[in-house]
Amino acid sequence: MKTLRNASFIVLFIVTQLATSLAGDFPVNWHKGRLVLATGELMTDELAYNWSAEMVQIRRPDGRIRTLSAGQVRSFSWFDADQNKVREFVSLSFSSRKKRKHPAFFEIVMSGPLVVVRRLQQHKGLFKSPIGHPARYFDDTSINQDSTNFTYFVYDEGQFRNVDRFQVDIYLPYLKAYEKPLRHYAQTHNINDRTTLGRLVLISKYNALVREDQKTASVRTTYDTVE
């Protein structure tokens, strides 16, 4: 019963603080986007995502605002004019620090043979940051364009492989198959694989190499069929 009361208090606190931001104390960037509920229902309204609360808000044409958690949403996306691209978020089953699995939102950073997703670093979440107020974590350029705010994962077959454990979790099981071209690429472009950005660049290059091999294999198969 005590646990239930605590959980209810936390949810009430978050919703209250998000409502404060909508009252004008903190700016909220609304984006025209698409949201798919867990039921499969598609909604096309204005969206705002709060990284700290891990909740997405949807504003209807009549001004009504609905706040949704990862358990209620399958995915959502919008076009980000600052980055000139569509940004896509998905709800995935996640377990942090050996806790029970629960739905959590992740932004898809990279698609391909290796999919890369990210979420706000835990120490920058609710109650754990000197900034404190969750309304300050509505998505904007000051947050989403600073890679140090996030933890990045390679998501493969339901497993999360932390980019912070690059050598063991990502390089050895995946990238090592293309060790020579990746090493040459890193040396030529002066890429530091000890940084998050450098590791993401190498994963992107790996994806390009795999696609290139797949394309070549497809051409060969087609040629053999014709022959």
XYZ file of N, CA and C in Angstrom:
681
model
N 0.828 -1.199 0.000
C 0.000 0.000 0.000
C 0.870 1.261 0.000
N 1.937 1.226 0.810
C 2.843 2.363 0.881
C 3.500 2.608 -0.468
N 3.913 1.509 -1.149
C 4.539 1.627 -2.469
C 3.580 2.255 -3.460
N 2.306 1.845 -3.399
C 1.291 2.383 -4.301
C 1.097 3.870 -4.060
N 1.075 4.278 -2.784
C 0.921 5.700 -2.462
C 2.094 6.502 -2.991
N 3.313 5.957 -2.834
C 4.508 6.649 -3.324
C 4.474 6.803 -4.833
N 4.066 5.728 -5.527
C 3.994 5.775 -6.989
C 2.967 6.807 -7.440
N 1.824 6.846 -6.742
C 0.774 7.806 -7.089
C 1.261 9.232 -6.875
N 2.030 9.443 -5.803
C 2.569 10.770 -5.525
C 3.520 11.221 -6.623
N 4.381 10.299 -7.070
C 5.353 10.637 -8.111
C 4.647 11.014 -9.404
N 3.647 10.208 -9.798
C 2.906 10.501 -11.030
C 2.212 11.851 -10.914
N 1.567 12.111 -9.760
C 0.875 13.377 -9.550
C 1.854 14.540 -9.608
N 3.041 14.358 -9.017
C 4.060 15.410 -9.023
C 4.497 15.742 -10.444
N 4.751 14.691 -11.234
C 5.205 14.892 -12.610
C 4.159 15.636 -13.422
N 2.914 15.169 -13.348
C 1.844 15.794 -14.129
C 1.655 17.245 -13.707
N 1.746 17.514 -12.395
C 1.609 18.883 -11.900
C 2.712 19.775 -12.436
N 3.955 19.263 -12.428
C 5.081 20.050 -12.910
C 4.995 20.287 -14.413
N 4.531 19.301 -15.155
C 4.360 19.482 -16.593
C 3.271 20.503 -16.864
N 2.233 20.497 -16.057
C 1.160 21.482 -16.211
C 1.683 22.885 -15.948
N 2.628 23.002 -15.002
C 3.240 24.292 -14.710
C 3.943 24.850 -15.928
N 4.650 23.984 -16.644
C 5.371 24.428 -17.838
C 4.404 24.944 -18.889
N 3.242 24.306 -18.993
C 2.252 24.717 -19.985
C 1.591 26.025 -19.591
N 1.690 26.374 -18.321
C 1.121 27.634 -17.863
C 2.002 28.814 -18.229
N 3.217 28.522 -18.726
C 4.054 29.608 -19.205
C 5.365 29.792 -18.485
N 5.593 29.063 -17.387
C 6.841 29.215 -16.653
C 8.028 28.689 -17.443
N 7.810 27.659 -18.263
C 8.857 27.083 -19.096
C 8.328 26.932 -20.520
N 9.145 27.265 -21.525
C 8.683 27.131 -22.913
C 8.595 25.668 -23.327
N 7.567 25.353 -24.090
C 7.391 24.003 -24.615
C 7.363 24.086 -26.130
N 8.212 23.286 -26.782
C 8.236 23.254 -28.239
C 7.258 22.199 -28.737
N 6.217 22.651 -29.393
C 5.234 21.730 -29.963
C 5.583 21.439 -31.408
N 5.392 20.182 -31.809
C 5.705 19.766 -33.177
C 4.502 19.028 -33.759
N 4.144 19.360 -34.981
C 3.102 18.602 -35.662
C 3.660 17.225 -35.976
N 3.012 16.183 -35.477
C 3.580 14.850 -35.656
C 2.544 13.748 -35.675
N 3.049 12.525 -35.628
C 2.218 11.317 -35.648
C 2.510 10.502 -34.396
N 1.457 9.994 -33.789
C 1.610 9.161 -32.595
C 0.723 7.930 -32.739
N 1.317 6.770 -32.495
C 0.568 5.514 -32.547
C 0.410 4.994 -31.122
N -0.833 4.880 -30.683
C -1.107 4.359 -29.345
C -0.805 2.863 -29.281
N -0.706 2.342 -28.079
C -0.448 0.908 -27.901
C -1.560 0.070 -28.523
N -2.735 0.660 -28.652
C -3.879 -0.036 -29.252
C -3.794 -0.073 -30.777
N -2.852 0.713 -31.344
C -2.726 0.794 -32.794
C -3.384 2.022 -33.387
N -4.115 2.776 -32.575
C -4.792 3.983 -33.062
C -3.767 5.057 -33.428
N -3.945 5.675 -34.593
C -3.046 6.722 -35.070
C -3.620 8.094 -34.745
N -2.778 8.969 -34.188
C -3.190 10.338 -33.888
C -2.206 11.287 -34.567
N -2.720 12.315 -35.223
C -1.865 13.300 -35.895
C -2.171 14.675 -35.319
N -1.463 15.030 -34.276
C -1.669 16.305 -33.592
C -0.308 16.874 -33.196
N -0.316 17.926 -32.397
C 0.939 18.521 -31.931
C 1.487 17.712 -30.757
N 2.809 17.484 -30.791
C 3.456 16.656 -29.777
C 4.562 17.423 -29.066
N 4.779 17.078 -27.807
C 5.914 17.589 -27.038
C 6.398 16.455 -26.149
N 7.718 16.211 -26.162
C 8.258 15.101 -25.373
C 9.117 15.621 -24.237
N 8.907 15.065 -23.043
C 9.702 15.423 -21.882
C 10.644 14.276 -21.548
N 11.942 14.519 -21.722
C 12.951 13.476 -21.530
C 13.024 13.001 -20.083
N 12.875 13.918 -19.139
C 13.020 13.564 -17.731
C 11.833 12.752 -17.221
N 10.632 13.222 -17.516
C 9.435 12.523 -17.064
C 9.157 11.286 -17.902
N 9.807 11.195 -19.090
C 9.566 10.103 -20.035
C 8.079 10.013 -20.368
N 7.531 11.164 -20.716
C 6.132 11.247 -21.106
C 6.004 12.131 -22.338
N 5.074 11.774 -23.201
C 4.807 12.575 -24.390
C 3.437 13.222 -24.213
N 3.367 14.496 -24.560
C 2.095 15.199 -24.480
C 1.570 15.436 -25.889
N 0.276 15.300 -26.040
C -0.364 15.499 -27.332
C -1.437 16.573 -27.171
N -1.360 17.596 -28.030
C -2.306 18.712 -27.952
C -3.297 18.619 -29.107
N -4.561 18.480 -28.784
C -5.614 18.340 -29.777
C -5.978 19.701 -30.365
N -6.660 19.719 -31.507
C -7.052 20.989 -32.137
C -7.894 21.887 -31.230
N -8.659 21.292 -30.308
C -9.493 22.101 -29.412
C -8.724 22.609 -28.196
N -7.390 22.333 -28.156
C -6.559 22.831 -27.065
C -6.387 21.861 -25.917
N -7.141 20.788 -25.906
C -6.995 19.798 -24.836
C -5.645 19.100 -24.937
N -5.036 18.841 -23.790
C -3.717 18.204 -23.752
C -3.810 16.885 -22.998
N -3.227 15.876 -23.583
C -3.217 14.544 -22.976
C -1.773 14.118 -22.755
N -1.467 13.597 -21.584
C -0.121 13.143 -21.252
C -0.083 11.618 -21.250
N 0.879 11.056 -21.998
C 0.940 9.607 -22.180
C 2.307 9.054 -21.782
N 2.298 7.879 -21.183
C 3.540 7.201 -20.799
C 3.912 6.175 -21.861
N 5.088 5.571 -21.713
C 5.571 4.593 -22.696
C 4.681 3.354 -22.761
N 3.987 3.052 -21.679
C 3.099 1.902 -21.685
C 1.831 2.120 -22.500
N 1.552 3.376 -22.833
C 0.339 3.714 -23.578
C 0.602 4.000 -25.052
N 1.881 4.026 -25.426
C 2.263 4.470 -26.773
C 3.166 3.440 -27.432
N 2.969 3.246 -28.736
C 3.841 2.363 -29.506
C 5.004 3.156 -30.114
N 4.693 4.302 -30.710
C 5.733 5.134 -31.325
C 5.177 6.522 -31.602
N 6.076 7.481 -31.809
C 5.664 8.811 -32.260
C 6.831 9.456 -32.994
N 6.512 10.430 -33.814
C 7.552 11.080 -34.622
C 7.102 12.472 -35.035
N 8.090 13.296 -35.380
C 7.798 14.615 -35.944
C 8.989 15.074 -36.775
N 8.750 16.061 -37.633
C 9.837 16.640 -38.417
C 10.479 17.747 -37.604
N 11.786 17.641 -37.397
C 12.547 18.637 -36.645
C 13.209 19.585 -37.637
N 12.713 20.811 -37.713
C 13.241 21.784 -38.672
C 14.681 22.164 -38.349
N 15.049 22.177 -37.067
C 16.420 22.531 -36.682
C 17.422 21.507 -37.200
N 17.033 20.233 -37.200
C 17.925 19.172 -37.669
C 17.609 18.732 -39.097
N 16.524 19.265 -39.646
C 16.095 18.956 -41.015
C 15.921 17.451 -41.229
N 15.240 16.833 -40.287
C 14.990 15.391 -40.415
C 13.796 14.989 -39.554
N 13.251 13.822 -39.871
C 12.181 13.258 -39.050
C 12.811 12.548 -37.862
N 12.351 12.868 -36.677
C 12.840 12.201 -35.474
C 11.785 11.211 -35.003
N 12.256 10.017 -34.698
C 11.335 8.928 -34.376
C 11.636 8.360 -32.995
N 10.586 8.156 -32.217
C 10.692 7.599 -30.873
C 9.851 6.325 -30.796
N 10.349 5.349 -30.051
C 9.618 4.091 -29.899
C 9.582 3.685 -28.428
N 8.578 2.913 -28.089
C 8.480 2.348 -26.747
C 9.036 0.929 -26.783
N 10.045 0.678 -25.934
C 10.684 -0.634 -25.892
C 10.701 -1.159 -24.458
N 10.694 -2.460 -24.321
C 10.773 -3.078 -23.000
C 12.213 -2.994 -22.508
N 12.423 -2.329 -21.372
C 13.778 -2.007 -20.914
C 13.920 -2.284 -19.424
N 15.095 -2.748 -19.049
C 15.407 -2.973 -17.640
C 16.697 -2.246 -17.303
N 16.627 -1.292 -16.380
C 17.816 -0.544 -15.987
C 18.262 -0.965 -14.595
N 19.565 -1.156 -14.454
C 20.147 -1.502 -13.150
C 19.466 -2.714 -12.513
N 19.274 -3.747 -13.340
C 18.731 -5.032 -12.878
C 17.317 -4.932 -12.310
N 16.596 -3.876 -12.688
C 15.209 -3.762 -12.255
C 14.315 -4.537 -13.214
N 13.077 -4.710 -12.812
C 12.119 -5.424 -13.660
C 11.903 -4.646 -14.953
N 11.696 -5.368 -16.053
C 11.492 -4.713 -17.344
C 10.215 -3.878 -17.335
N 10.290 -2.747 -18.020
C 9.139 -1.863 -18.118
C 9.219 -1.112 -19.444
N 8.099 -0.631 -19.976
C 8.146 0.139 -21.223
C 8.871 1.461 -20.999
N 9.732 1.825 -21.938
C 10.474 3.084 -21.858
C 10.622 3.663 -23.259
N 10.668 4.990 -23.332
C 10.825 5.653 -24.619
C 12.297 5.753 -25.007
N 12.569 5.523 -26.282
C 13.903 5.697 -26.849
C 13.779 6.443 -28.173
N 14.741 7.307 -28.442
C 14.799 7.931 -29.761
C 15.684 7.077 -30.662
N 15.221 6.825 -31.874
C 16.033 6.094 -32.843
C 17.035 7.067 -33.456
N 18.303 6.837 -33.188
C 19.369 7.712 -33.671
C 19.886 7.245 -35.020
N 19.891 5.943 -35.216
C 20.477 5.369 -36.428
C 19.736 4.083 -36.787
N 19.376 3.968 -38.062
C 18.755 2.733 -38.548
C 19.763 1.975 -39.396
N 19.498 0.698 -39.633
C 20.413 -0.094 -40.447
C 20.616 -1.463 -39.850
N 21.652 -2.179 -40.293
C 21.980 -3.484 -39.705
C 22.111 -3.403 -38.183
N 22.713 -2.323 -37.700
C 22.750 -2.055 -36.265
C 21.909 -0.812 -35.991
N 20.858 -0.980 -35.201
C 19.991 0.139 -34.834
C 20.524 0.760 -33.548
N 20.660 2.089 -33.532
C 21.139 2.788 -32.339
C 20.001 3.636 -31.778
N 19.761 3.487 -30.477
C 18.731 4.269 -29.795
C 19.367 4.983 -28.605
N 18.642 5.966 -28.073
C 19.179 6.686 -26.919
C 18.058 7.106 -25.977
N 18.450 7.321 -24.716
C 17.539 7.877 -23.714
C 18.353 8.775 -22.794
N 17.665 9.623 -22.039
C 18.343 10.550 -21.143
C 19.164 9.785 -20.114
N 20.378 10.257 -19.840
C 21.191 9.611 -18.812
C 20.451 9.614 -17.484
N 20.557 8.526 -16.756
C 19.800 8.376 -15.516
C 20.115 9.463 -14.497
N 21.375 9.879 -14.405
C 21.708 10.887 -13.404
C 21.199 12.265 -13.782
N 20.639 12.394 -15.004
C 20.069 13.673 -15.411
C 18.549 13.624 -15.409
N 18.019 12.557 -14.845
C 16.574 12.403 -14.812
C 15.948 13.135 -13.636
N 14.666 12.838 -13.431
C 13.895 13.481 -12.387
C 14.515 13.253 -11.006
N 14.620 14.336 -10.210
C 15.151 14.343 -8.841
C 16.673 14.167 -8.773
N 17.366 13.936 -9.920
C 18.788 13.613 -9.858
C 19.667 14.682 -10.488
N 19.078 15.769 -10.917
C 19.848 16.797 -11.594
C 19.785 18.100 -10.821
N 20.875 18.897 -10.851
C 20.840 20.192 -10.208
C 19.822 21.115 -10.864
N 19.477 20.825 -12.129
C 18.463 21.636 -12.793
C 17.115 21.370 -12.143
N 16.892 20.102 -11.799
C 15.748 19.730 -10.988
C 14.413 19.667 -11.684
N 13.866 20.795 -12.057
C 12.494 20.868 -12.544
C 12.312 20.068 -13.825
N 11.410 19.070 -13.828
C 11.241 18.224 -15.013
C 10.797 18.981 -16.245
N 10.107 20.116 -16.054
C 9.637 20.880 -17.214
C 10.791 21.433 -18.033
N 11.973 21.536 -17.442
C 13.140 22.015 -18.181
C 13.616 20.983 -19.197
N 13.092 19.782 -19.130
C 13.562 18.716 -20.009
C 12.647 18.442 -21.192
N 11.769 19.379 -21.517
C 11.051 19.247 -22.778
C 12.065 19.366 -23.899
N 11.898 18.548 -24.930
C 12.887 18.464 -26.003
C 13.146 19.817 -26.649
N 14.412 20.201 -26.704
C 14.836 21.360 -27.482
C 16.300 21.169 -27.847
N 16.868 22.107 -28.622
C 18.233 21.935 -29.127
C 19.270 21.894 -28.014
N 19.018 22.584 -26.899
C 19.998 22.592 -25.809
C 20.152 21.207 -25.190
N 19.139 20.376 -25.344
C 19.191 19.010 -24.823
C 19.549 18.017 -25.911
N 18.777 18.015 -27.010
C 18.902 16.919 -27.980
C 20.150 16.969 -28.839
N 20.858 18.116 -28.885
C 22.063 18.177 -29.699
C 23.346 18.057 -28.879
N 23.203 17.727 -27.614
C 24.365 17.500 -26.749
C 24.411 16.010 -26.397
N 25.320 15.283 -27.040
C 25.368 13.824 -26.869
C 25.680 13.402 -25.434
N 26.294 14.289 -24.645
C 26.641 13.929 -23.269
C 25.410 13.815 -22.372
N 24.263 14.284 -22.851
C 23.032 14.175 -22.065
C 22.427 12.773 -22.103
N 22.938 11.920 -23.003
C 22.249 10.666 -23.288
C 23.118 9.425 -23.103
N 22.434 8.315 -22.895
C 23.059 6.999 -22.960
C 22.613 6.364 -24.267
N 23.579 5.852 -25.031
C 23.300 5.270 -26.345
C 23.419 3.750 -26.282
N 22.544 3.089 -27.030
C 22.546 1.631 -27.083
C 22.427 1.150 -28.524
N 23.096 0.046 -28.814
C 22.770 -0.716 -30.019
C 21.647 -1.655 -29.605
N 20.541 -1.607 -30.343
C 19.384 -2.444 -30.021
C 19.292 -3.553 -31.050
N 19.512 -4.779 -30.609
C 19.561 -5.914 -31.530
C 18.790 -7.095 -30.956
N 17.733 -7.474 -31.643
C 16.923 -8.633 -31.246
C 16.487 -8.561 -29.777
N 16.003 -7.406 -29.381
C 15.484 -7.229 -28.030
C 16.530 -6.983 -26.968
N 17.808 -6.963 -27.352
C 18.898 -6.748 -26.401
C 19.478 -5.340 -26.545
N 19.787 -4.711 -25.409
C 20.414 -3.392 -25.400
C 21.906 -3.548 -25.124
N 22.720 -3.069 -26.051
C 24.177 -3.116 -25.879
C 24.684 -1.690 -25.723
N 25.169 -1.386 -24.527
C 25.554 -0.020 -24.185
C 26.791 0.416 -24.961
N 26.693 1.570 -25.610
C 27.827 2.098 -26.375
C 28.994 2.425 -25.448
N 28.719 2.636 -24.162
C 29.801 2.867 -23.200
C 30.673 1.622 -23.033
N 30.112 0.460 -23.347
C 30.870 -0.801 -23.312
C 31.198 -1.217 -24.744
N 31.735 -0.290 -25.482
C 31.920 -0.427 -26.926
C 32.741 -1.654 -27.310
N 33.892 -1.822 -26.703
C 34.808 -2.893 -27.099
C 34.183 -4.278 -26.910
N 33.605 -4.502 -25.740
C 33.075 -5.827 -25.401
C 31.703 -6.080 -26.026
N 30.807 -5.095 -25.929
C 29.414 -5.314 -26.331
C 29.132 -5.060 -27.808
N 29.982 -4.263 -28.463
C 29.677 -3.883 -29.845
C 30.801 -4.221 -30.819
N 32.025 -3.815 -30.480
C 33.124 -4.026 -31.431
C 33.393 -5.512 -31.681
N 33.593 -6.258 -30.619
C 33.947 -7.677 -30.779
C 32.843 -8.509 -31.442
N 31.581 -8.387 -31.023
C 30.551 -9.221 -31.659
C 30.116 -8.755 -33.047
N 30.357 -7.495 -33.394
C 29.859 -6.978 -34.670
C 30.965 -6.371 -35.550
N 31.563 -5.292 -35.081
C 32.457 -4.496 -35.930
C 33.748 -5.204 -36.297
N 34.170 -6.148 -35.494
C 35.453 -6.817 -35.743
C 35.482 -7.510 -37.106
N 34.328 -7.894 -37.609
C 34.258 -8.543 -38.925
C 34.737 -7.607 -40.037
N 34.720 -6.301 -39.763
C 35.186 -5.297 -40.736
C 36.354 -4.498 -40.148
N 37.194 -5.199 -39.406
C 38.263 -4.529 -38.664
C 39.189 -3.705 -39.562
N 39.636 -4.274 -40.671
C 40.600 -3.568 -41.529
C 40.032 -2.284 -42.116
N 38.880 -2.329 -42.797
C 38.347 -1.085 -43.347
C 37.957 -0.071 -42.277
N 37.489 -0.540 -41.130
C 37.121 0.383 -40.057
C 38.348 1.044 -39.445
N 39.413 0.280 -39.283
C 40.655 0.842 -38.746
C 41.217 1.891 -39.706
N 41.183 1.567 -40.999
C 41.663 2.516 -42.009
C 40.807 3.787 -41.991
N 39.506 3.610 -41.891
C 38.579 4.745 -41.868
C 38.832 5.627 -40.642
N 39.036 4.988 -39.491
C 39.280 5.733 -38.254
C 40.581 6.524 -38.325
N 41.622 5.912 -38.888
C 42.913 6.593 -39.004
C 42.849 7.737 -40.010
N 42.182 7.494 -41.130
C 42.080 8.508 -42.181
C 41.294 9.730 -41.716
N 40.249 9.500 -40.937
C 39.382 10.596 -40.496
C 39.638 11.012 -39.047
N 40.717 10.483 -38.475
C 41.115 10.852 -37.113
C 39.958 10.688 -36.114
N 39.364 9.507 -36.113
C 38.221 9.226 -35.244
C 38.699 8.595 -33.941
N 38.260 9.157 -32.842
C 38.623 8.649 -31.521
C 37.517 7.720 -31.022
N 37.796 6.419 -31.000
C 36.754 5.468 -30.594
C 36.581 5.384 -29.080
N 37.224 6.290 -28.359
C 37.007 6.359 -26.916
C 35.904 7.356 -26.567
N 35.441 8.094 -27.562
C 34.359 9.051 -27.346
C 33.051 8.483 -27.890
N 31.948 8.947 -27.337
C 30.636 8.487 -27.809
C 30.442 8.835 -29.270
N 30.784 10.066 -29.641
C 30.613 10.500 -31.026
C 31.444 9.642 -31.975
N 32.692 9.363 -31.601
C 33.556 8.537 -32.435
C 33.003 7.135 -32.608
N 32.456 6.582 -31.555
C 31.879 5.235 -31.621
C 30.646 5.211 -32.522
N 29.833 6.256 -32.443
C 28.649 6.329 -33.297
C 29.040 6.443 -34.765
N 30.109 7.184 -35.038
C 30.596 7.315 -36.419
C 31.042 5.954 -36.947
N 31.736 5.187 -36.123
C 32.207 3.864 -36.548
C 31.040 2.894 -36.757
N 30.026 2.980 -35.917
C 28.848 2.128 -36.106
C 28.153 2.487 -37.415
N 28.073 3.784 -37.701
C 27.470 4.237 -38.959
C 28.256 3.723 -40.157
N 29.580 3.770 -40.051
C 30.425 3.261 -41.140
C 30.251 1.752 -41.283
N 30.158 1.055 -40.173
C 29.916 -0.390 -40.212
C 28.616 -0.691 -40.957
N 27.566 0.049 -40.644
C 26.285 -0.144 -41.327
C 26.427 0.053 -42.828
N 27.208 1.073 -43.216
C 27.416 1.348 -44.641
C 28.165 0.198 -45.313
N 29.159 -0.352 -44.626
C 29.934 -1.468 -45.181
C 29.066 -2.718 -45.339
N 28.230 -2.983 -44.352
C 27.342 -4.148 -44.425
C 26.355 -3.982 -45.574
N 25.782 -2.797 -45.706
C 24.837 -2.545 -46.802
C 25.519 -2.718 -48.155
N 26.760 -2.244 -48.241
C 27.519 -2.360 -49.489
C 27.739 -3.827 -49.852
N 28.091 -4.638 -48.858
C 28.285 -6.072 -49.094
C 26.975 -6.753 -49.483
N 25.892 -6.356 -48.824
C 24.586 -6.940 -49.133
C 24.161 -6.593 -50.552
N 24.446 -5.353 -50.957
C 24.104 -4.917 -52.314
C 24.913 -5.692 -53.344
N 26.208 -5.872 -53.059
C 27.081 -6.622 -53.966
C 26.615 -8.067 -54.089
N 26.258 -8.663 -52.947
C 25.782 -10.049 -52.945
C 24.492 -10.180 -53.741
N 23.627 -9.165 -53.633
C 22.362 -9.178 -54.363
C 22.593 -9.103 -55.865
N 23.543 -8.252 -56.275
C 23.875 -8.117 -57.696
C 24.424 -9.430 -58.233
N 25.300 -10.075 -57.447
C 25.889 -11.351 -57.869
C 24.812 -12.419 -58.028
N 23.865 -12.451 -57.083
C 22.784 -13.434 -57.141
C 21.933 -13.225 -58.390
N 21.648 -11.958 -58.681
C 20.858 -11.632 -59.871
C 21.592 -12.048 -61.137
N 22.905 -11.777 -61.172
C 23.725 -12.123 -62.337
C 23.762 -13.636 -62.540
N 23.927 -14.371 -61.415
C 23.971 -15.835 -61.497
C 22.649 -16.399 -62.010
N 21.546 -15.750 -61.607
C 20.225 -16.206 -62.044
C 20.055 -16.009 -63.549
N 20.535 -14.850 -64.037
C 20.457 -14.543 -65.467
C 21.310 -15.516 -66.262
N 22.500 -15.808 -65.714
C 23.417 -16.727 -66.392
C 22.800 -18.126 -66.493
